[in-house]
CSV table of C-alpha atoms and ligand atoms in Angstrom, one decimal:
chain,number,residue,atom,x,y,z
A,1,MET,CA,116.9,91.6,95.5
A,2,LYS,CA,117.0,89.7,98.8
A,3,VAL,CA,115.1,91.6,101.4
A,4,LEU,CA,114.7,90.9,105.0
A,5,VAL,CA,111.3,92.0,106.4
A,6,VAL,CA,111.2,92.6,110.1
A,7,ASN,CA,108.2,92.9,112.3
A,8,SER,CA,109.3,93.7,115.8
A,9,GLY,CA,106.7,93.6,118.6
A,10,SER,CA,107.2,94.1,122.3
A,11,SER,CA,108.0,90.5,123.1
A,12,SER,CA,108.4,89.0,119.6
A,13,LEU,CA,110.4,89.5,116.4
A,14,LYS,CA,109.0,88.0,113.2
A,15,TYR,CA,111.1,88.0,110.0
A,16,GLN,CA,111.0,86.8,106.4
A,17,LEU,CA,113.7,86.8,103.9
A,18,ILE,CA,112.1,87.4,100.5
A,19,ASP,CA,113.7,87.2,97.0
A,20,THR,CA,111.7,89.9,95.3
A,21,SER,CA,112.7,88.8,91.8
A,22,SER,CA,110.5,85.8,92.3
A,23,ASP,CA,108.5,86.7,95.4
A,24,ALA,CA,109.9,83.5,97.0
A,25,ILE,CA,110.2,83.3,100.7
A,26,LEU,CA,113.7,82.0,101.3
A,27,ALA,CA,113.4,81.8,105.1
A,28,ARG,CA,111.1,82.8,107.9
A,29,GLY,CA,111.3,82.9,111.6
A,30,LEU,CA,109.8,84.1,114.9
A,31,ALA,CA,111.6,84.9,118.2
A,32,GLU,CA,109.1,84.8,121.0
A,33,ARG,CA,108.9,85.7,124.7
A,34,ILE,CA,111.7,88.3,124.4
A,35,GLY,CA,112.5,89.6,127.9
A,36,MET,CA,110.9,86.7,129.6
A,37,ALA,CA,112.5,83.8,131.6
A,38,SER,CA,112.2,81.4,128.7
A,39,GLY,CA,112.4,82.4,125.1
A,40,ARG,CA,112.2,80.5,121.8
A,41,LEU,CA,113.3,81.0,118.2
A,42,LYS,CA,111.7,79.1,115.4
A,43,HIS,CA,113.3,79.4,112.0
A,44,VAL,CA,112.8,77.6,108.7
A,45,SER,CA,114.5,78.1,105.4
A,46,GLU,CA,113.0,76.9,102.1
A,47,GLY,CA,113.6,73.2,101.6
A,48,ARG,CA,115.4,72.8,105.0
A,49,SER,CA,114.4,71.3,108.3
A,50,GLU,CA,113.1,73.6,111.0
A,51,LEU,CA,115.4,75.0,113.6
A,52,VAL,CA,114.0,75.5,117.1
A,53,LEU,CA,116.0,77.1,119.9
A,54,GLU,CA,114.8,77.3,123.4
A,55,GLN,CA,116.8,79.8,125.5
A,56,PRO,CA,116.3,83.1,127.3
A,57,ILE,CA,116.1,86.0,124.8
A,58,PRO,CA,116.7,89.1,127.1
A,59,ASP,CA,116.3,91.8,124.4
A,60,HIS,CA,115.8,92.6,120.7
A,61,VAL,CA,119.5,92.7,120.0
A,62,THR,CA,119.8,89.1,121.2
A,63,ALA,CA,116.7,88.2,119.1
A,64,THR,CA,118.2,89.6,115.9
A,65,ASP,CA,121.5,87.9,116.7
A,66,LEU,CA,119.8,84.6,116.9
A,67,ALA,CA,117.8,85.3,113.7
A,68,PHE,CA,120.9,86.3,111.9
A,69,SER,CA,122.8,83.2,113.1
A,70,ALA,CA,120.0,81.0,111.9
A,71,LEU,CA,119.9,82.8,108.5
A,72,VAL,CA,123.6,82.0,107.8
A,73,ASP,CA,123.6,78.6,109.6
A,74,PRO,CA,125.2,76.1,107.2
A,75,GLN,CA,122.5,73.5,108.0
A,76,HIS,CA,119.4,75.6,108.5
A,77,GLY,CA,120.3,78.9,106.8
A,78,ALA,CA,119.3,80.6,103.6
A,79,VAL,CA,122.4,82.7,102.8
A,80,SER,CA,126.1,82.2,103.3
A,81,THR,CA,126.8,85.7,104.7
A,82,LEU,CA,124.6,88.6,105.8
A,83,ASP,CA,126.1,90.6,103.0
A,84,GLU,CA,123.8,88.7,100.6
A,85,ILE,CA,120.9,90.6,102.2
A,86,GLU,CA,120.6,93.7,100.2
A,87,ALA,CA,118.0,95.6,102.2
A,88,VAL,CA,116.0,95.4,105.4
A,89,GLY,CA,112.3,96.5,105.5
A,90,HIS,CA,110.8,97.2,108.9
A,91,ARG,CA,107.1,97.3,109.6
A,92,VAL,CA,106.4,100.4,111.6
A,93,VAL,CA,102.9,100.9,113.0
A,94,HIS,CA,102.5,104.7,113.2
A,95,GLY,CA,104.1,107.2,110.9
A,96,GLY,CA,101.7,110.1,111.7
A,97,GLU,CA,101.4,113.0,109.3
A,98,LYS,CA,105.1,113.3,108.8
A,99,LEU,CA,105.9,109.9,107.5
A,100,THR,CA,103.4,109.1,104.8
A,101,ARG,CA,105.4,106.8,102.7
A,102,ALA,CA,108.2,104.3,103.0
A,103,VAL,CA,111.6,106.0,103.8
A,104,ARG,CA,115.2,105.0,104.4
A,105,ILE,CA,115.9,105.0,108.1
A,106,ASP,CA,118.3,107.7,109.4
A,107,ASP,CA,118.5,109.6,112.6
A,108,GLU,CA,115.8,112.0,111.6
A,109,VAL,CA,113.4,109.2,110.7
A,110,ILE,CA,114.1,107.5,114.1
A,111,ARG,CA,113.3,110.8,115.8
A,112,ALA,CA,110.0,111.1,114.0
A,113,ILE,CA,109.1,107.5,114.8
A,114,GLU,CA,109.9,108.2,118.4
A,115,GLU,CA,107.7,111.3,118.3
A,116,MET,CA,104.8,109.2,117.0
A,117,SER,CA,105.2,106.9,120.0
A,118,ALA,CA,102.9,109.2,121.9
A,119,LEU,CA,100.1,108.0,119.5
A,120,ALA,CA,101.2,104.4,119.4
A,121,PRO,CA,102.8,103.6,122.7
A,122,LEU,CA,102.4,99.9,122.4
A,123,HIS,CA,103.7,99.6,118.9
A,124,ASN,CA,106.3,102.2,117.9
A,125,PRO,CA,108.8,101.7,120.8
A,126,PRO,CA,109.1,97.9,120.1
A,127,ASN,CA,109.3,98.6,116.3
A,128,LEU,CA,112.2,100.9,117.1
A,129,MET,CA,113.9,98.2,119.2
A,130,GLY,CA,114.0,96.0,116.1
A,131,ILE,CA,115.3,98.8,113.9
A,132,ARG,CA,118.1,99.7,116.3
A,133,ALA,CA,119.1,96.0,116.7
A,134,CYS,CA,119.3,95.6,112.9
A,135,LEU,CA,121.1,98.9,112.4
A,136,GLU,CA,123.7,97.8,115.0
A,137,ARG,CA,124.4,94.5,113.3
A,138,MET,CA,124.0,95.6,109.6
A,139,PRO,CA,125.1,99.2,109.7
A,140,HIS,CA,125.9,99.3,105.9
A,141,THR,CA,122.7,97.7,104.6
A,142,PRO,CA,119.9,100.1,103.7
A,143,GLN,CA,117.1,99.9,106.2
A,144,VAL,CA,113.7,101.1,105.2
A,145,ALA,CA,110.6,101.9,107.4
A,146,VAL,CA,107.2,100.9,105.9
A,147,PHE,CA,104.3,102.4,107.9
A,148,ASP,CA,101.0,100.8,108.6
A,149,THR,CA,99.4,104.3,108.4
A,150,ALA,CA,100.9,105.3,105.1
A,151,PHE,CA,98.4,103.8,102.7
A,152,HIS,CA,95.7,105.8,104.4
A,153,SER,CA,97.4,109.2,104.0
A,154,THR,CA,95.3,109.9,100.9
A,155,MET,CA,92.1,110.2,103.0
A,156,PRO,CA,90.4,113.6,102.6
A,157,PRO,CA,90.2,115.8,105.7
A,158,TYR,CA,86.4,115.2,106.0
A,159,ALA,CA,87.1,111.5,106.4
A,160,TYR,CA,90.0,111.8,108.8
A,161,MET,CA,88.9,114.6,111.1
A,162,TYR,CA,86.9,114.0,114.3
A,163,ALA,CA,84.3,116.6,115.1
A,164,LEU,CA,86.2,117.7,118.2
A,165,PRO,CA,87.7,121.1,119.0
A,166,TYR,CA,90.1,121.8,116.1
A,167,GLU,CA,93.0,122.5,118.5
A,168,LEU,CA,93.0,118.8,119.5
A,169,TYR,CA,94.0,118.1,116.0
A,170,SER,CA,96.4,121.0,115.4
A,171,LYS,CA,98.2,120.6,118.8
A,172,LEU,CA,98.0,116.9,119.5
A,173,GLY,CA,97.4,115.3,116.1
A,174,ILE,CA,94.2,113.7,117.2
A,175,ARG,CA,92.6,112.5,113.9
A,176,ARG,CA,92.0,109.2,112.1
A,177,TYR,CA,95.2,107.6,110.7
A,178,GLY,CA,94.1,104.0,110.0
A,179,PHE,CA,96.2,100.9,110.2
A,180,HIS,CA,96.9,97.5,108.4
A,181,GLY,CA,97.9,99.7,105.5
A,182,SER,CA,100.3,97.2,103.8
A,183,SER,CA,97.5,94.6,103.9
A,184,HIS,CA,94.8,97.0,102.4
A,185,LYS,CA,97.3,98.2,99.8
A,186,TYR,CA,98.3,94.7,98.8
A,187,VAL,CA,94.8,93.2,98.5
A,188,SER,CA,93.2,96.2,96.9
A,189,ALA,CA,95.8,96.2,94.2
A,190,ARG,CA,95.2,92.5,93.6
A,191,ALA,CA,91.5,93.1,93.6
A,192,ALA,CA,91.7,95.9,91.0
A,193,ARG,CA,93.8,93.5,88.8
A,194,LEU,CA,91.3,90.7,89.2
A,195,LEU,CA,88.4,93.1,88.4
A,196,ARG,CA,90.1,94.1,85.1
A,197,GLU,CA,90.7,90.4,84.3
A,198,MET,CA,87.0,89.9,84.8
A,199,GLY,CA,86.3,92.6,82.2
A,200,HIS,CA,85.7,95.6,84.6
A,201,GLU,CA,86.3,98.9,82.9
A,202,GLY,CA,86.6,102.4,84.4
A,203,ASP,CA,87.0,103.5,88.0
A,204,THR,CA,87.3,100.9,90.7
A,205,HIS,CA,85.5,101.2,94.1
A,206,ILE,CA,86.6,98.5,96.5
A,207,VAL,CA,86.0,97.8,100.1
A,208,THR,CA,88.8,95.7,101.7
A,209,CYS,CA,87.9,93.9,104.9
A,210,HIS,CA,91.0,92.8,106.8
A,211,LEU,CA,89.5,90.4,109.4
A,212,GLY,CA,92.1,88.8,111.6
A,213,ASN,CA,92.9,89.2,115.3
A,214,GLY,CA,92.7,92.9,114.5
A,215,CYS,CA,90.0,94.0,112.0
A,216,SER,CA,89.6,97.0,109.7
A,217,ALA,CA,87.8,98.0,106.6
A,218,THR,CA,89.1,100.4,104.0
A,219,ALA,CA,87.4,102.2,101.1
A,220,VAL,CA,89.7,102.3,98.1
A,221,VAL,CA,88.9,104.3,94.9
A,222,ASN,CA,91.3,103.8,92.0
A,223,GLY,CA,94.0,102.5,94.3
A,224,ARG,CA,93.7,105.4,96.8
A,225,ALA,CA,92.3,104.9,100.3
A,226,VAL,CA,89.5,107.4,100.9
A,227,ASP,CA,88.3,106.1,104.3
A,228,THR,CA,89.2,103.5,106.9
A,229,SER,CA,87.6,102.1,110.0
A,230,MET,CA,90.5,102.3,112.5
A,231,GLY,CA,91.2,105.7,113.9
A,232,MET,CA,93.9,107.5,115.8
A,233,THR,CA,94.6,104.1,117.3
A,234,PRO,CA,93.8,100.6,116.2
A,235,ALA,CA,90.9,100.5,118.7
A,236,GLU,CA,88.1,102.1,116.5
A,237,GLY,CA,85.8,100.5,114.0
A,238,LEU,CA,85.1,96.8,113.5
A,239,VAL,CA,84.7,94.2,116.3
A,240,MET,CA,88.0,92.4,116.8
A,241,GLY,CA,89.3,89.5,119.0
A,242,THR,CA,89.6,91.5,122.2
A,243,ARG,CA,88.7,95.1,120.9
A,244,GLY,CA,85.1,96.1,120.6
A,245,GLY,CA,85.6,98.8,118.0
A,246,ASP,CA,83.1,101.6,117.8
A,247,ILE,CA,81.4,102.6,121.1
A,248,ASP,CA,79.6,105.6,122.4
A,249,PRO,CA,82.5,107.8,123.7
A,250,ALA,CA,80.3,108.8,126.7
A,251,ILE,CA,80.5,105.3,128.0
A,252,LEU,CA,84.1,106.0,129.2
A,253,PRO,CA,83.3,109.0,131.5
A,254,PHE,CA,80.3,107.0,132.7
A,255,LEU,CA,82.5,104.2,133.8
A,256,ILE,CA,85.0,106.6,135.4
A,257,LYS,CA,82.3,108.1,137.5
A,258,LYS,CA,80.7,104.8,138.3
A,259,TYR,CA,83.7,102.8,139.2
A,260,GLY,CA,86.6,105.3,139.5
A,261,TRP,CA,88.4,103.5,136.7
A,262,SER,CA,91.8,104.9,135.7
A,263,ALA,CA,93.1,105.6,132.2
A,264,ASP,CA,95.0,102.3,132.3
A,265,GLU,CA,92.0,100.3,133.3
A,266,LEU,CA,90.0,101.9,130.5
A,267,GLU,CA,92.7,101.0,128.0
A,268,THR,CA,92.6,97.4,129.2
A,269,LEU,CA,88.9,97.4,128.8
A,270,ILE,CA,89.0,98.8,125.3
A,271,ASN,CA,92.0,96.7,124.0
A,272,LYS,CA,91.9,93.5,125.9
A,273,LYS,CA,88.4,92.8,127.3
A,274,GLY,CA,86.0,93.6,124.5
A,275,GLY,CA,85.3,92.2,121.1
A,276,LEU,CA,84.6,88.5,120.5
A,277,LEU,CA,86.1,87.7,124.0
A,278,GLY,CA,83.9,90.3,125.8
A,279,LEU,CA,80.7,89.4,124.1
A,280,SER,CA,81.1,85.6,124.1
A,281,GLY,CA,82.8,85.4,127.5
A,282,ALA,CA,84.6,82.4,126.1
A,283,SER,CA,87.2,83.2,123.4
A,284,ASN,CA,88.9,85.8,121.3
A,285,ASP,CA,89.4,83.3,118.6
A,286,MET,CA,86.8,83.2,115.8
A,287,ARG,CA,87.1,79.4,115.3
A,288,ASP,CA,86.1,78.8,118.9
A,289,VAL,CA,83.3,81.4,118.7
A,290,GLU,CA,81.9,79.8,115.6
A,291,GLU,CA,82.1,76.3,117.1
A,292,ARG,CA,80.4,77.3,120.3
A,293,ALA,CA,77.7,79.3,118.3
A,294,GLY,CA,77.1,76.1,116.2
A,295,LYS,CA,76.5,74.1,119.4
A,296,GLY,CA,73.9,76.6,120.6
A,297,ASP,CA,75.9,78.9,122.8
A,298,ALA,CA,73.8,82.1,122.7
A,299,ARG,CA,76.5,84.6,123.6
A,300,SER,CA,78.9,83.2,121.0
A,301,ARG,CA,76.1,83.4,118.5
A,302,LEU,CA,75.6,87.0,119.6
A,303,ALA,CA,79.4,87.8,119.2
A,304,LEU,CA,79.3,86.3,115.7
A,305,GLU,CA,76.2,88.4,114.8
A,306,VAL,CA,77.6,91.7,116.2
A,307,PHE,CA,80.9,91.0,114.4
A,308,CYS,CA,79.4,90.4,111.0
A,309,TYR,CA,76.7,93.1,111.3
A,310,ARG,CA,79.4,95.7,112.0
A,311,VAL,CA,81.3,94.6,108.9
A,312,ARG,CA,78.1,94.8,106.8
A,313,LYS,CA,77.4,98.3,108.1
A,314,TYR,CA,80.9,99.5,107.1
A,315,ILE,CA,80.6,98.0,103.6
A,316,GLY,CA,77.3,99.9,103.1
A,317,ALA,CA,78.7,103.1,104.5
A,318,TYR,CA,81.8,102.9,102.3
A,319,ALA,CA,79.7,102.1,99.2
A,320,ALA,CA,77.9,105.4,99.9
A,321,ALA,CA,81.2,107.2,100.7
A,322,MET,CA,82.7,106.1,97.4
A,323,GLY,CA,79.6,106.5,95.3
A,324,GLY,CA,79.8,102.9,94.0
A,325,LEU,CA,80.9,99.4,94.9
A,326,ASP,CA,82.7,97.1,92.4
A,327,ALA,CA,84.2,94.6,94.9
A,328,VAL,CA,84.2,93.5,98.5
A,329,VAL,CA,87.5,91.9,99.5
A,330,PHE,CA,87.9,89.5,102.4
A,331,THR,CA,91.3,88.9,103.9
A,332,GLY,CA,93.0,88.0,107.2
A,333,GLY,CA,92.7,84.8,109.2
A,334,ILE,CA,88.9,85.1,109.5
A,335,GLY,CA,88.2,86.8,106.1
A,336,GLU,CA,90.2,84.2,104.2
A,337,ASN,CA,89.0,81.1,106.1
A,338,SER,CA,85.5,81.6,107.4
A,339,PRO,CA,82.7,81.0,104.8
A,340,THR,CA,80.2,81.6,107.7
A,341,VAL,CA,81.5,85.1,108.4
A,342,ARG,CA,81.7,86.0,104.7
A,343,GLU,CA,78.1,84.9,104.3
A,344,MET,CA,76.8,86.8,107.3
A,345,CYS,CA,78.7,89.9,106.3
A,346,CYS,CA,77.2,89.9,102.8
A,347,GLN,CA,73.6,89.4,104.0
A,348,GLY,CA,71.4,92.2,103.0
A,349,LEU,CA,74.0,93.7,100.6
A,350,GLU,CA,71.9,92.6,97.6
A,351,VAL,CA,70.7,96.2,97.5
A,352,LEU,CA,74.3,97.2,96.6
A,353,GLY,CA,74.6,94.5,93.9
A,354,VAL,CA,76.3,91.9,96.0
A,355,ALA,CA,75.3,88.3,95.3
A,356,LEU,CA,77.4,85.8,97.1
A,357,ASP,CA,77.5,82.3,95.5
A,358,PRO,CA,77.0,79.9,98.5
A,359,GLU,CA,78.8,77.0,96.8
A,360,LEU,CA,81.8,79.1,95.7
A,361,ASN,CA,81.9,80.7,99.1
A,362,ALA,CA,82.0,77.4,100.9
A,363,SER,CA,84.7,75.8,98.8
A,364,GLY,CA,88.1,76.6,97.3
A,365,ARG,CA,91.3,78.0,98.6
A,366,GLY,CA,93.5,80.9,97.9
A,367,GLU,CA,92.7,83.9,95.8
A,368,ARG,CA,89.3,83.6,94.2
A,369,CYS,CA,85.9,85.2,93.3
A,370,VAL,CA,83.1,83.8,95.4
A,371,SER,CA,80.2,85.9,94.0
A,372,CYS,CA,77.6,84.8,91.4
A,373,GLU,CA,78.5,85.3,87.8
A,374,ASP,CA,76.0,88.1,87.5
A,375,SER,CA,76.8,89.8,90.8
A,376,ARG,CA,77.2,93.5,90.0
A,377,ALA,CA,79.8,93.9,92.8
A,378,LYS,CA,82.2,91.0,93.1
A,379,VAL,CA,83.1,89.3,96.4
A,380,LEU,CA,86.8,88.3,96.4
A,381,VAL,CA,88.8,86.3,98.8
A,382,ILE,CA,92.5,87.4,98.7
A,383,PRO,CA,95.1,86.1,101.1
A,384,THR,CA,97.0,89.1,102.3
A,385,ASN,CA,100.8,89.3,102.1
A,386,GLU,CA,101.9,92.2,104.2
A,387,GLU,CA,105.5,91.0,104.1
A,388,LEU,CA,105.7,91.0,100.3
A,389,GLU,CA,104.2,94.5,100.2
A,390,ILE,CA,106.8,95.7,102.7
A,391,ALA,CA,109.6,93.9,100.7
A,392,ARG,CA,108.4,95.6,97.5
A,393,GLU,CA,108.3,99.1,99.0
A,394,THR,CA,111.7,98.4,100.5
A,395,VAL,CA,113.1,97.5,97.1
A,396,GLU,CA,111.7,100.7,95.6
A,397,ILE,CA,113.6,102.8,98.1
A,398,ALA,CA,116.8,100.7,98.1
A,399,SER,CA,116.9,100.7,94.3
A,400,ALA,CA,116.5,104.4,94.1
A,401,LEU,CA,119.4,104.7,96.5
A,402,GLN,CA,121.5,102.5,94.3
A,403,VAL,CA,120.6,104.6,91.2
A,404,GLY,CA,121.2,107.9,93.1
B,1,AMP,P1,95.2,86.6,111.9
B,1,AMP,O1,95.3,87.7,112.9
B,1,AMP,O2,95.0,87.2,110.5
B,1,AMP,O3,96.2,85.5,111.9
B,1,AMP,O4,93.7,85.9,112.1
B,1,AMP,C1,93.5,85.2,113.3
B,1,AMP,C2,92.0,84.9,113.4
B,1,AMP,O5,91.6,84.1,112.3
B,1,AMP,C3,91.5,84.2,114.7
B,1,AMP,O6,90.4,84.7,115.2
B,1,AMP,C4,91.2,82.8,114.1
B,1,AMP,O7,90.3,82.1,114.8
B,1,AMP,C5,90.7,83.1,112.7
B,1,AMP,N1,90.7,81.9,111.9
B,1,AMP,C6,91.7,81.2,111.4
B,1,AMP,N2,91.2,80.2,110.6
B,1,AMP,C7,89.9,80.2,110.7
B,1,AMP,C8,88.8,79.4,110.2
B,1,AMP,N3,89.0,78.3,109.5
B,1,AMP,N4,87.5,79.8,110.5
B,1,AMP,C9,87.3,80.9,111.2
B,1,AMP,N5,88.2,81.7,111.7
B,1,AMP,C10,89.5,81.4,111.5
């Protein structure tokens, strides 16, 4: 089945056309700077030259129109008509407690996604703009919403509840939801398969570490998420590019009293000024931070250490939460590409049976095991593929519709 996967952000729209019979990417593209004075669409279809269009893109409908024109373009496209696209899968960040699995999009689903915007004001509204634009242009093609939160819906209450007055949960839905679900689902399934191929028998206890611009760790037992580091919003947990993750909550009222900061200013502090950027004072990009640390910059070194120490603490905590550890998975731009980060994250984990092989860790590409042969818990590097996961879930829903 040819599935278009759409990831619509506030000022960008990313898409991939995937043939799920072979997992081949037939085309991919990115419309950037939507709503700004100058916009750009970059599109490339398999085996064809790249198309770059520089022009204002006032809204998401225009962005999808440009993407659709590129997809059917005789020179740069991948299909002859849009009818060849059998389903569209949309990444939606927050499904809350109502939308805990992928669903076909209808008016009721749109209303539920709108309701969840209260918990994800930066993400759900732009996701909806992409959905509406595609519905307008492809009204007869099944459109499916795949939620970042859905994989985590199997967490037990003692893992997702905050110890706050219960009414804050029952009235406002304040609880842990978790994000990056498609990534954690994809890599944990791959990891379980690799473990079996390596002779593992019985239950699987896996910690997946998605380390990219955003970072999160998830504890997965037999394919089911039992805990995750992001919370009601993607701000909790690990250190990220510009988000600091866990902090003492009393720091916020302290700052309000000290400086009179508003909710918006605190939001900016939490989401934009912390993490690698805040600590290093130099960059939110791990490559820069590593380079500067290597040249002796003390604050970049500190940023790297805080980042890795936090990951290590979560791996230890999740091993305890799961009652075992069979594999640690590294994925995301940092997890897949930084031997230094992987090494520092695994330091001290020998107590949990983790023995990283320094040579394997420093070399190789793609999906691989980088722990010593006799390491009780394996260390796996697994490139994530959120789009493929979304495409697969979309096919499941769309095929069921065809059968029904
Ligand atoms: P993502 O959000 O998954 O695209 O990941 C982005 C992050 O991956 C940025 O912090 C990049 O600096 C980081 N990254 C990409 N390549 C490398 C690398 N070779 N070494 C360290 N970090 C990297």
